[in-house]
Coordinates of C-alpha atoms in Angstrom, one line a residue:
X65 CA -75.4 -81.6 0.4
X66 CA -76.6 -82.3 3.9
X67 CA -79.3 -84.7 5.0
X68 CA -80.4 -86.1 8.3
X69 CA -82.7 -89.1 8.6
X70 CA -83.7 -92.3 10.3
X71 CA -82.3 -95.6 9.2
X72 CA -85.1 -97.9 7.9
X73 CA -87.3 -99.9 10.2
X74 CA -85.3 -103.0 9.4
X75 CA -82.5 -101.8 11.7
X76 CA -84.6 -100.6 14.6
X77 CA -83.3 -103.4 16.8
X78 CA -80.2 -104.4 14.9
X79 CA -77.6 -103.0 17.3
X80 CA -78.5 -105.0 20.5
X81 CA -78.7 -108.1 18.3
X82 CA -75.3 -107.5 16.8
X83 CA -73.7 -106.8 20.1
X84 CA -75.2 -109.9 21.8
X85 CA -76.2 -112.6 19.5
X86 CA -75.0 -112.3 15.9
X87 CA -71.3 -112.5 16.5
X88 CA -69.7 -114.6 19.2
X89 CA -66.6 -112.4 19.4
X90 CA -66.3 -108.7 19.0
X91 CA -63.0 -109.0 17.0
X92 CA -65.1 -110.2 14.1
X93 CA -65.8 -106.5 13.2
X94 CA -62.4 -106.3 11.5
X95 CA -63.0 -109.5 9.5
X96 CA -66.4 -108.1 8.3
X97 CA -65.1 -104.7 7.3
X98 CA -62.0 -105.9 5.5
X99 CA -64.1 -108.6 3.7
X100 CA -66.4 -105.9 2.5
X101 CA -63.5 -103.8 1.3
X102 CA -62.1 -106.9 -0.5
X103 CA -65.6 -107.5 -2.2
X104 CA -65.7 -103.9 -3.3
X105 CA -62.1 -104.3 -4.8
X106 CA -63.0 -107.5 -6.6
X107 CA -66.1 -105.8 -8.1
X108 CA -64.1 -103.0 -9.7
X109 CA -61.7 -105.6 -11.1
X110 CA -64.6 -107.5 -12.5
X111 CA -66.2 -104.4 -14.0
X112 CA -62.9 -103.5 -15.6
X113 CA -62.5 -107.0 -17.1
X114 CA -66.0 -106.8 -18.5
X115 CA -65.3 -103.4 -20.1
X116 CA -67.8 -101.7 -17.8
X117 CA -65.1 -99.5 -16.2
X118 CA -62.6 -97.8 -18.4
X119 CA -60.4 -96.0 -15.7
X120 CA -57.1 -97.0 -14.3
X121 CA -57.3 -99.6 -11.6
X122 CA -54.2 -98.5 -9.8
X123 CA -52.7 -100.4 -6.8
X124 CA -55.7 -102.5 -5.7
X125 CA -55.0 -103.1 -2.0
X126 CA -57.0 -102.7 1.1
X127 CA -55.3 -100.7 3.9
X128 CA -56.0 -100.9 7.6
X129 CA -54.7 -98.1 9.9
X130 CA -55.3 -96.8 13.4
X131 CA -54.7 -93.6 15.4
X132 CA -54.2 -94.2 19.0
X133 CA -54.6 -90.5 20.0
X134 CA -57.8 -90.0 18.0
X135 CA -59.0 -93.5 19.0
X136 CA -59.9 -94.4 15.4
X137 CA -59.5 -97.4 13.2
X138 CA -59.8 -96.9 9.4
X139 CA -60.3 -99.5 6.6
X140 CA -59.7 -98.0 3.2
X141 CA -60.2 -99.6 -0.2
X142 CA -59.9 -98.6 -3.9
X143 CA -63.0 -100.5 -4.9
X144 CA -66.2 -99.4 -6.6
X145 CA -67.2 -96.9 -4.0
X146 CA -70.7 -95.6 -3.3
X147 CA -72.8 -92.5 -4.2
X148 CA -74.9 -90.8 -1.5
X149 CA -78.0 -92.7 -2.9
X150 CA -76.2 -96.0 -2.7
X151 CA -75.1 -95.4 0.9
X152 CA -78.8 -94.7 1.7
X153 CA -79.8 -97.8 -0.1
X154 CA -77.1 -100.3 1.0
X155 CA -76.3 -99.0 4.4
X156 CA -79.6 -97.5 5.6
X157 CA -82.0 -100.0 4.1
X158 CA -80.3 -103.1 5.4
X159 CA -82.8 -105.4 3.7
X160 CA -81.3 -104.6 0.3
X161 CA -77.9 -106.1 -0.3
X162 CA -75.6 -104.2 -2.7
X163 CA -74.6 -107.6 -4.0
X164 CA -78.1 -108.6 -5.2
X165 CA -78.2 -105.7 -7.6
X166 CA -74.6 -106.3 -8.7
X167 CA -75.2 -110.0 -9.4
X168 CA -78.4 -109.2 -11.3
X169 CA -76.6 -106.6 -13.5
X170 CA -73.8 -109.0 -14.3
X171 CA -75.4 -112.4 -14.0
X172 CA -74.1 -113.4 -17.4
X173 CA -70.6 -113.3 -15.9
X174 CA -69.6 -116.9 -15.0
X175 CA -68.1 -116.2 -11.6
X176 CA -70.5 -113.4 -10.5
X177 CA -71.3 -115.7 -7.5
X178 CA -67.9 -115.1 -6.2
X179 CA -68.6 -111.4 -6.0
X180 CA -71.7 -111.5 -3.8
X181 CA -70.8 -109.1 -1.1
X182 CA -72.1 -109.1 2.4
X183 CA -72.1 -105.3 2.5
X184 CA -75.0 -104.8 4.9
X185 CA -75.3 -106.8 8.1
X186 CA -71.6 -107.3 8.3
X187 CA -71.0 -103.6 8.2
X188 CA -73.0 -103.0 11.3
X189 CA -70.7 -105.2 13.3
X190 CA -68.6 -102.0 13.5
X191 CA -70.9 -100.8 16.2
X192 CA -69.7 -103.6 18.5
X193 CA -66.5 -101.6 19.1
X194 CA -67.4 -98.1 18.0
X195 CA -69.5 -95.2 19.4
X196 CA -69.6 -93.6 16.0
X197 CA -68.9 -94.8 12.4
X198 CA -68.1 -92.6 9.4
X199 CA -68.1 -93.6 5.7
X200 CA -66.3 -91.5 3.2
X201 CA -66.8 -92.8 -0.4
X202 CA -66.4 -91.9 -4.0
X203 CA -68.1 -94.0 -6.6
X204 CA -66.4 -95.3 -9.7
X205 CA -69.3 -93.9 -11.8
X206 CA -68.3 -91.0 -14.0
X207 CA -69.2 -87.6 -12.5
X208 CA -70.1 -89.1 -9.1
X209 CA -69.7 -86.8 -6.1
X210 CA -68.0 -87.9 -2.9
X211 CA -70.3 -88.7 0.0
X212 CA -69.9 -88.9 3.8
X213 CA -72.2 -90.8 6.1
X214 CA -72.0 -90.7 9.9
X215 CA -74.0 -92.6 12.5
X216 CA -73.6 -92.9 16.3
X217 CA -75.1 -96.4 16.7
X218 CA -78.7 -95.2 17.0
X219 CA -81.1 -95.3 14.1
X220 CA -80.3 -91.7 13.1
X221 CA -77.7 -90.8 10.5
X222 CA -76.4 -87.8 8.6
X223 CA -75.2 -87.6 5.0
X224 CA -73.0 -84.7 3.8
X225 CA -70.6 -84.0 0.9
X226 CA -67.5 -86.2 1.3
X227 CA -63.8 -85.4 1.0
X228 CA -62.5 -88.4 -0.8
X229 CA -60.8 -87.6 -4.2
X230 CA -60.0 -91.1 -5.4
X231 CA -62.4 -94.0 -6.2
X232 CA -63.1 -96.2 -3.2
X233 CA -64.2 -96.1 0.4
X234 CA -62.8 -95.2 3.9
X235 CA -64.7 -96.5 6.9
X236 CA -63.5 -94.9 10.2
X237 CA -64.5 -96.3 13.5
X238 CA -64.4 -94.1 16.6
X239 CA -63.6 -96.8 19.1
X240 CA -65.6 -96.9 22.3
X241 CA -64.1 -96.9 25.8
X242 CA -64.6 -100.7 26.3
X243 CA -62.9 -101.6 23.1
X244 CA -59.6 -99.6 23.4
X245 CA -57.7 -102.9 23.4
X246 CA -58.1 -102.8 19.6
X247 CA -56.0 -99.5 19.3
X248 CA -52.8 -101.6 19.4
X249 CA -50.6 -102.6 16.5
X250 CA -50.1 -106.1 17.9
X251 CA -53.8 -106.7 18.5
X252 CA -54.8 -105.6 15.0
X253 CA -52.0 -107.5 13.4
X254 CA -53.0 -110.6 15.3
X255 CA -56.7 -110.3 14.2
X256 CA -55.7 -109.6 10.6
X257 CA -53.4 -112.6 10.5
X258 CA -56.1 -114.8 12.0
X259 CA -59.1 -113.8 9.8
X260 CA -57.6 -112.2 6.7
X261 CA -54.4 -114.2 6.1
X262 CA -55.6 -115.6 2.8
X263 CA -58.0 -113.0 1.5
X264 CA -57.7 -112.6 -2.4
X265 CA -56.7 -108.9 -2.3
X266 CA -53.5 -107.7 -0.7
X267 CA -54.1 -106.2 2.8
X268 CA -51.7 -103.5 3.9
X269 CA -51.2 -102.8 7.6
X270 CA -48.5 -100.2 8.1
X271 CA -44.9 -100.9 7.0
X272 CA -42.1 -103.1 8.0
X273 CA -38.3 -103.0 7.7
X274 CA -36.6 -105.4 5.3
X275 CA -32.9 -105.8 4.4
X276 CA -31.9 -105.4 0.7
X277 CA -28.6 -106.2 -0.9
X278 CA -26.5 -103.1 -1.2
X279 CA -23.3 -104.0 -3.0
X280 CA -20.2 -105.3 -1.2
X281 CA -17.8 -104.0 1.5
X282 CA -14.0 -103.6 1.2
X283 CA -13.5 -107.3 1.9
X284 CA -15.9 -108.3 -0.9
X285 CA -18.7 -109.4 1.5
X286 CA -22.3 -108.5 0.7
X287 CA -23.7 -105.4 2.3
X288 CA -27.3 -104.8 3.2
X289 CA -29.4 -101.7 3.7
X290 CA -32.7 -101.4 5.6
X291 CA -35.7 -100.3 3.7
X292 CA -39.3 -99.6 4.7
X293 CA -41.8 -101.6 2.7
X294 CA -45.6 -102.1 2.9
X295 CA -46.5 -104.7 5.5
X296 CA -48.8 -107.0 3.5
X297 CA -50.3 -109.5 6.0
X298 CA -51.9 -111.9 3.6
X299 CA -51.2 -114.5 0.9
X300 CA -53.8 -113.7 -1.8
X301 CA -53.3 -116.9 -3.7
X302 CA -53.2 -119.9 -1.3
X303 CA -52.8 -123.3 -2.8
X304 CA -56.4 -124.4 -2.3
X305 CA -57.5 -121.8 -4.9
X306 CA -55.3 -123.5 -7.5
X307 CA -55.7 -126.7 -9.5
X308 CA -53.8 -129.7 -8.2
X309 CA -52.2 -130.0 -11.6
X310 CA -50.4 -126.6 -11.0
X311 CA -48.9 -127.7 -7.7
X312 CA -45.9 -129.8 -6.7
X313 CA -45.2 -131.6 -3.4
X314 CA -43.0 -128.7 -2.3
X315 CA -45.9 -126.3 -2.7
X316 CA -48.1 -128.4 -0.3
X317 CA -45.3 -128.7 2.2
X318 CA -44.5 -125.0 2.0
X319 CA -48.1 -124.2 2.6
X320 CA -48.3 -126.6 5.5
X321 CA -45.3 -124.7 7.1
X322 CA -47.2 -121.5 6.5
X323 CA -50.2 -122.9 8.5
X324 CA -48.2 -124.7 11.2
X325 CA -44.7 -123.1 11.4
X326 CA -43.4 -125.5 14.1
X327 CA -45.0 -128.7 12.9
X328 CA -43.3 -131.8 11.5
X329 CA -43.8 -132.5 7.8
X330 CA -47.2 -134.3 7.2
X331 CA -47.4 -137.9 5.9
X332 CA -49.6 -137.0 2.9
X333 CA -52.5 -134.8 1.9
X334 CA -55.8 -134.7 0.1
X335 CA -56.7 -131.8 -2.2
X336 CA -60.5 -131.2 -2.1
X337 CA -62.2 -129.7 -5.1
X338 CA -65.9 -130.1 -5.7
X339 CA -68.5 -127.7 -7.2
X340 CA -71.6 -129.9 -7.2
X341 CA -73.9 -130.4 -5.3
X342 CA -72.1 -127.8 -3.1
X343 CA -68.9 -125.8 -3.5
X344 CA -65.9 -126.9 -1.5
X345 CA -62.1 -126.5 -1.9
X346 CA -59.3 -127.2 0.5
X347 CA -56.3 -129.3 1.5
X348 CA -56.3 -131.8 4.3
X349 CA -53.0 -133.0 5.7
X350 CA -52.4 -136.2 7.6
X351 CA -49.9 -135.3 10.4
X352 CA -47.8 -137.7 12.3
X353 CA -49.9 -138.6 15.4
X354 CA -48.3 -139.5 18.7
X355 CA -49.8 -142.3 20.6
X356 CA -50.7 -140.2 23.6
X357 CA -54.0 -139.3 21.8
X358 CA -53.5 -135.6 22.0
X359 CA -56.4 -134.6 19.7
X360 CA -54.7 -131.3 18.9
X361 CA -58.2 -130.0 18.0
X362 CA -58.8 -126.7 16.1
X363 CA -56.2 -127.6 13.5
X364 CA -58.5 -127.5 10.5
X365 CA -59.4 -124.0 9.6
X366 CA -62.7 -123.2 7.9
X367 CA -62.9 -120.4 5.4
X368 CA -65.7 -118.9 3.2
X369 CA -64.2 -117.3 0.0
X370 CA -60.8 -117.1 1.7
X371 CA -62.2 -115.3 4.8
X372 CA -61.4 -117.2 7.9
X373 CA -64.6 -118.3 9.9
X374 CA -63.6 -120.7 12.6
X375 CA -61.3 -123.5 13.6
X376 CA -64.2 -125.2 15.5
X377 CA -65.1 -127.6 12.6
X378 CA -66.6 -130.4 14.6
X379 CA -69.9 -130.5 12.7
X380 CA -68.3 -130.0 9.3
X381 CA -65.5 -132.5 9.6
X382 CA -66.3 -136.0 10.9
X383 CA -65.3 -136.5 14.5
X384 CA -62.6 -139.1 13.7
X385 CA -60.9 -136.7 11.3
X386 CA -60.5 -133.9 13.9
X387 CA -56.8 -135.1 14.1
X388 CA -56.2 -133.9 10.5
X389 CA -54.7 -130.5 9.7
X390 CA -55.4 -128.1 6.9
X391 CA -58.0 -125.8 5.3
X392 CA -61.6 -126.1 4.1
X393 CA -63.2 -123.3 2.1
X394 CA -66.8 -123.3 1.2
X395 CA -69.0 -120.3 0.1
X396 CA -72.0 -122.5 1.0
X397 CA -71.2 -121.9 4.7
X398 CA -72.2 -118.4 5.8
X399 CA -69.8 -116.2 7.8
X400 CA -72.0 -116.0 10.8
X401 CA -72.0 -119.6 11.7
X402 CA -73.4 -121.1 14.9
X403 CA -73.4 -124.6 16.2
X404 CA -77.2 -125.0 15.7
X405 CA -76.9 -123.8 12.1
X406 CA -74.1 -126.2 11.3
X407 CA -75.9 -129.2 12.8
X408 CA -79.1 -128.5 10.9
X409 CA -77.7 -127.4 7.5
X410 CA -78.0 -129.9 4.7
X411 CA -74.9 -128.6 2.9
X412 CA -72.8 -129.2 6.0
X413 CA -74.1 -132.8 6.2
X414 CA -73.2 -133.3 2.5
X415 CA -69.7 -131.8 3.0
X416 CA -69.2 -134.1 6.0
X417 CA -70.1 -137.1 3.9
X418 CA -67.9 -135.9 1.0
X419 CA -64.8 -135.5 3.2
X420 CA -65.3 -138.9 4.7
X421 CA -65.5 -140.4 1.2
X422 CA -62.4 -138.5 0.0
X423 CA -60.3 -139.6 3.0
X424 CA -61.5 -143.2 2.6
X425 CA -60.7 -143.2 -1.1
X426 CA -57.2 -141.7 -0.5
X427 CA -56.3 -144.3 2.1
X428 CA -57.6 -147.1 -0.1
X429 CA -55.6 -145.8 -3.0
X430 CA -52.4 -145.6 -0.9
X431 CA -53.0 -149.1 0.4
X432 CA -53.5 -150.6 -3.1
X433 CA -50.7 -148.6 -4.7
X434 CA -47.9 -149.5 -2.3
X435 CA -48.8 -151.9 0.5
X436 CA -45.3 -151.7 2.0
X437 CA -45.2 -147.9 2.2
X438 CA -48.8 -148.0 3.7
X439 CA -47.6 -150.5 6.4
X440 CA -44.7 -148.2 7.2
X441 CA -47.1 -145.3 7.8
X442 CA -49.6 -147.5 9.7
X443 CA -48.2 -146.5 13.1
X444 CA -49.0 -142.9 12.3
X445 CA -52.3 -143.3 10.4
X446 CA -53.7 -146.3 12.3
X447 CA -55.3 -144.0 14.9
X448 CA -57.3 -142.2 12.3
X449 CA -58.4 -145.3 10.6
X450 CA -59.4 -147.1 13.8
X451 CA -61.2 -144.1 15.1
X452 CA -63.2 -143.8 11.8
X453 CA -63.8 -147.6 11.8
X454 CA -65.4 -147.3 15.3
X455 CA -67.3 -144.1 14.9
X456 CA -68.5 -143.8 11.3
X457 CA -70.4 -146.6 9.6
X458 CA -69.9 -145.2 6.1
X459 CA -66.2 -145.0 6.6
X460 CA -66.1 -148.5 8.2
X461 CA -67.6 -150.0 5.0
X462 CA -64.5 -148.9 3.0
X463 CA -62.0 -149.0 5.9
X464 CA -62.5 -152.7 6.7
X465 CA -60.5 -153.5 3.5
X466 CA -57.4 -151.3 4.5
X467 CA -57.5 -151.6 8.3
X468 CA -54.4 -153.5 9.5
X469 CA -53.8 -155.6 12.6
X470 CA -50.2 -155.7 13.8
X471 CA -48.9 -158.6 15.9
X472 CA -46.0 -158.7 18.4
X473 CA -43.6 -159.7 15.6
X474 CA -44.5 -156.4 13.8
X475 CA -46.2 -158.2 11.0
X476 CA -49.3 -156.5 9.4
X477 CA -52.5 -158.2 8.3
X478 CA -55.8 -157.1 6.9
X479 CA -58.9 -158.3 8.8
X480 CA -59.5 -161.1 6.3
X481 CA -55.8 -162.2 6.2
X482 CA -55.6 -162.4 10.0
X483 CA -58.7 -164.5 10.3
X484 CA -57.3 -166.9 7.8
X485 CA -54.0 -167.0 9.7
X486 CA -55.3 -167.8 13.2
X487 CA -58.5 -169.7 12.5
X488 CA -56.9 -173.2 12.2
X489 CA -55.1 -173.1 15.7
X490 CA -57.1 -170.4 17.6
X491 CA -60.6 -171.8 17.3
X492 CA -62.0 -173.0 20.6
X493 CA -64.3 -176.0 21.3
X494 CA -67.4 -173.9 20.7
X495 CA -66.1 -173.0 17.2
X496 CA -65.3 -169.4 18.1
X497 CA -62.1 -167.9 16.8
X498 CA -60.1 -166.3 19.6
X499 CA -57.8 -163.3 18.9
X500 CA -55.2 -162.8 21.6
X501 CA -53.8 -159.3 22.2
X502 CA -51.5 -157.3 24.4
X503 CA -51.4 -153.6 25.2
X504 CA -47.8 -153.9 26.4
X505 CA -45.6 -156.6 24.9
X506 CA -42.7 -156.0 27.2
X507 CA -44.7 -156.1 30.4
X508 CA -46.7 -159.2 29.4
X509 CA -43.8 -161.1 27.8
X510 CA -44.3 -164.2 30.0
X511 CA -47.9 -164.5 28.8
X512 CA -47.0 -163.9 25.2
X513 CA -44.3 -166.6 25.4
X514 CA -46.8 -169.1 26.8
X515 CA -49.1 -168.3 23.9
X516 CA -46.3 -168.6 21.3
X517 CA -45.3 -172.1 22.7
X518 CA -48.7 -173.2 21.5
X519 CA -48.1 -171.4 18.1
X520 CA -50.8 -168.9 19.0
X521 CA -50.3 -165.4 17.6
X522 CA -50.6 -162.3 19.7
X523 CA -51.8 -158.9 18.4
X524 CA -50.4 -155.6 19.6
X525 CA -53.2 -153.3 20.7
X526 CA -51.5 -150.3 22.3
X527 CA -53.2 -147.2 20.9
X528 CA -55.5 -145.2 23.1
X529 CA -58.5 -146.1 20.9
X530 CA -57.9 -149.8 21.0
X531 CA -60.4 -150.6 23.8
X532 CA -63.2 -149.3 21.6
X533 CA -61.7 -150.8 18.5
X534 CA -61.6 -154.3 20.1
X535 CA -65.2 -154.1 21.1
X536 CA -66.1 -152.9 17.6
X537 CA -64.2 -155.8 16.0
X538 CA -66.1 -158.3 18.1
X539 CA -69.4 -156.8 16.9
X540 CA -68.4 -156.8 13.2
X541 CA -66.6 -160.2 13.0
X542 CA -68.6 -163.3 13.0
X543 CA -68.0 -165.9 15.8
X544 CA -64.8 -164.1 16.9
X545 CA -63.8 -162.8 20.3
X546 CA -60.7 -160.9 21.5
X547 CA -59.0 -161.8 24.8
X548 CA -56.1 -160.0 26.4
X549 CA -53.2 -162.5 26.7
X550 CA -52.9 -162.0 30.5
X551 CA -56.7 -162.3 31.2
X552 CA -56.4 -166.0 31.9
X553 CA -54.0 -168.9 31.7
X554 CA -53.3 -169.9 28.1
X555 CA -55.4 -173.1 28.2
X556 CA -58.4 -171.1 29.5
X557 CA -58.0 -168.4 26.9
X558 CA -58.7 -170.8 24.1
X559 CA -60.5 -173.8 25.6
X560 CA -59.9 -177.0 23.7
X561 CA -61.2 -180.6 24.4
X562 CA -57.6 -181.8 25.0
X563 CA -56.9 -180.0 28.4
X564 CA -54.1 -181.7 30.5
X565 CA -55.3 -184.1 33.2
X566 CA -55.0 -183.1 36.9
X567 CA -52.1 -184.8 38.7
X568 CA -53.4 -183.7 42.1
X569 CA -56.0 -185.7 44.0
X570 CA -59.2 -183.8 45.2
X571 CA -57.7 -183.8 48.7
X572 CA -54.4 -182.4 47.5
X573 CA -56.2 -179.7 45.4
X574 CA -58.1 -178.5 48.5
X575 CA -54.9 -178.5 50.5
X576 CA -53.0 -176.4 47.9
X577 CA -55.9 -173.9 47.7
X578 CA -55.9 -173.5 51.5
X579 CA -52.1 -173.0 51.7
X580 CA -52.2 -170.3 49.0
X581 CA -55.3 -168.5 50.4
X582 CA -53.7 -168.3 53.9
X583 CA -50.4 -167.2 52.4
X584 CA -51.9 -164.5 50.2
X585 CA -54.7 -163.3 52.5
X586 CA -56.0 -160.6 50.1
X587 CA -59.7 -160.3 49.5
X588 CA -59.2 -159.1 45.9
X589 CA -57.1 -162.2 45.0
X590 CA -59.2 -165.3 44.2
X591 CA -57.3 -168.6 44.2
X592 CA -58.1 -171.3 41.7
X593 CA -56.2 -174.6 41.0
X594 CA -55.9 -175.2 37.3
X595 CA -54.8 -178.2 35.3
X596 CA -52.0 -176.8 33.0
X597 CA -48.9 -178.0 31.2
X598 CA -46.0 -178.7 33.7
X599 CA -43.9 -176.3 31.5
X600 CA -46.2 -173.4 32.4
X601 CA -45.3 -171.2 35.4
X602 CA -46.5 -172.4 38.8
X603 CA -48.7 -169.4 39.4
X604 CA -50.4 -166.9 37.0
X605 CA -52.2 -163.7 38.1
X606 CA -54.9 -162.6 35.7
X607 CA -57.6 -160.0 35.5
X608 CA -61.1 -160.8 34.1
X609 CA -61.3 -159.6 30.5
X610 CA -64.8 -158.1 30.8
X611 CA -64.1 -156.2 34.1
X612 CA -60.7 -154.9 32.9
X613 CA -62.1 -153.7 29.6
X614 CA -65.0 -151.9 31.3
X615 CA -62.5 -150.2 33.7
X616 CA -60.2 -149.2 30.8
X617 CA -63.2 -147.7 29.0
X618 CA -64.2 -145.8 32.1
X619 CA -60.7 -144.2 32.1
X620 CA -61.2 -143.2 28.5
X621 CA -64.5 -141.6 29.3
X622 CA -66.5 -144.2 27.6
X623 CA -69.6 -143.9 29.8
X624 CA -68.6 -146.7 32.1
X625 CA -67.8 -144.6 35.1
X626 CA -69.5 -147.1 37.5
X627 CA -66.8 -149.7 36.6
X628 CA -64.1 -147.1 37.1
X629 CA -64.9 -146.8 40.8
X630 CA -64.8 -150.6 41.5
X631 CA -61.6 -152.1 43.0
X632 CA -59.2 -154.2 40.9
X633 CA -59.9 -158.0 41.4
X634 CA -57.5 -160.7 40.3
X635 CA -57.5 -164.4 39.8
X636 CA -54.5 -166.4 41.1
X637 CA -54.3 -169.5 38.9
X638 CA -52.2 -172.1 40.6
X639 CA -50.8 -174.7 38.1
X640 CA -51.6 -178.0 39.9
X641 CA -49.4 -179.9 37.4
X642 CA -46.2 -177.9 38.1
X643 CA -43.4 -179.8 40.0
X644 CA -43.2 -176.9 42.6
X645 CA -46.8 -177.4 43.6
X646 CA -46.1 -181.1 44.2
X647 CA -43.2 -180.1 46.3
X648 CA -45.4 -177.7 48.4
X649 CA -48.0 -180.6 48.9
X650 CA -45.3 -183.0 50.0
X651 CA -43.5 -180.6 52.4
X652 CA -44.1 -181.5 56.0
X653 CA -43.1 -178.1 57.4
X654 CA -45.9 -175.6 57.3
X655 CA -43.5 -172.7 57.2
X656 CA -41.7 -174.2 54.2
X657 CA -45.0 -174.6 52.4
X658 CA -46.0 -171.0 53.0
X659 CA -42.5 -169.8 52.0
X660 CA -42.6 -171.6 48.7
X661 CA -46.2 -170.6 48.0
X662 CA -45.4 -166.9 48.8
X663 CA -42.3 -167.1 46.5
X664 CA -44.4 -168.5 43.6
X665 CA -47.1 -165.9 44.2
X666 CA -44.6 -163.0 44.3
X667 CA -43.0 -164.2 41.1
X668 CA -46.4 -164.1 39.4
X669 CA -47.0 -160.6 40.8
X670 CA -43.5 -159.5 39.6
X671 CA -44.3 -160.7 36.0
X672 CA -47.4 -158.5 36.0
X673 CA -45.6 -155.4 37.5
X674 CA -47.7 -155.7 40.6
X675 CA -45.0 -156.3 43.2
X676 CA -44.0 -153.0 44.8
X677 CA -42.8 -151.4 48.0
X678 CA -42.0 -153.6 51.1
X679 CA -43.4 -156.7 49.3
X680 CA -40.8 -156.3 46.6
X681 CA -38.0 -155.8 49.3
X682 CA -39.2 -159.0 51.2
X683 CA -39.2 -160.9 47.9
X684 CA -35.6 -160.0 47.1
X685 CA -34.5 -161.0 50.6
X686 CA -36.3 -164.3 50.4
X687 CA -34.9 -165.0 47.0
X688 CA -31.3 -164.5 48.3
X689 CA -32.1 -166.9 51.2
X690 CA -33.5 -169.5 48.8
X691 CA -30.4 -169.3 46.6

């Protein structure tokens, strides 16, 4: 048998499209060809189970091999194989998929959908790396003759008698000069482990040496001998293909280690399993998240029927869950995904919503089932929850019931509980509830203590997302505002009608202001004389809440870059009711006045961590003199 011909019109322009647009990365060729081999293998298994094939199945594995000298890569399977006519139909006439006929023939089989092969377009990805491709195949059909097809990447092909004696197919790629990097054991192993690690049929790639027990030596210690065994690179039955009822916690933890060998154990996980209105399986793990907001993206892997597609899952998984780890498998997402496809596809949107709901339900369940255990995990999961709270309205609707606020005493409250706790004392004269917070309890201890003296509570807001979370809380909570505890003196943070009276006269107030302004002499420090409790510090340095918040958001890339370029401005609040200020007013020596004012100002700077360099050295010297 010998036949030459032209591949059907459908493929006239297929090669430039494949090389340029269809696949983003040329290593995909191996994924496509191995996937096709797996499809062919699953089909013969299915035919055998349906009684449509009576022969021996034998060792059903796919083998990948290469020959560096001949510059070839071969993918071999023991699947259904093809006759010369089938090669012409399925390979040459690309518009017809072998799977379509297969599914029609066996559509009464419940899981025929799983067997839809992509034998066709995916096959042509071979020409991304090969000058010439050869198929050697022998069909499972009784009396079939082996067939060989060869093509050099043009639309011309040749079919002759094949040499294969066993059922199945060999596809040999004659690798082109630009793609010789693929003629390497390490490169091929790396690609196979990336894309084929969980394919449902064993994939053999060469052999490996293992140690086997071999009796005992003279001292009774176990002896081992080295043996060569098949190097099977995949786990054909990963846990997401099993029912949750079949699995124990150890199975989930073991699989996590398989995915992330160097990771800490996860906190908990969610097993996804839905078949309507789309198909989706998978396991999502909640890892321990450090507070440096390292997003560790590309940790969720997307599969389609156990074939790895991508770890760029931004449009499938909600943005706030990009911190999760794990696996999603959906046959409703095609192998050749592109960003524009994902953004437009209705299944992807449904999957996104489903995952959001599942995560919210799991967190709600954990919170209701064991509040104490949930609180203990809050430091690790709070970042997820707050991020979702801010960025996803559907998630917020559920999360508002299990989002926790933590105060400086490490007590946890739901949003409702916290409002009830602080409302009686922290409502200002305009009937607005004021939540006080600190991003750094150690650094702002003086301000926290001032608040605590008035029995005010202070929240700890020290995660990287908290600037956005605070703004979002203010939008969602009625008549509530949040103020950083060092953004003003305590009496100005929550303004009441019972502010302390001024002990200074108007003239003395002006005098004190002049002394401090001349002593400080910094344009970014605005001096104001306040009427505070005599027990408060003589001087406070604060930064306006709005400006500081805008600058923090600019640092986080929150679209506030204009504010990020502005200089830091501070308010110097001088407590006119403090005994030290009366002492400054009554001092007759101008140098003495300035020395005391400078000391009080430097103490305020010190409490905010703003006293550095020579100013700090001068302060220490002056403190020694004053002692």
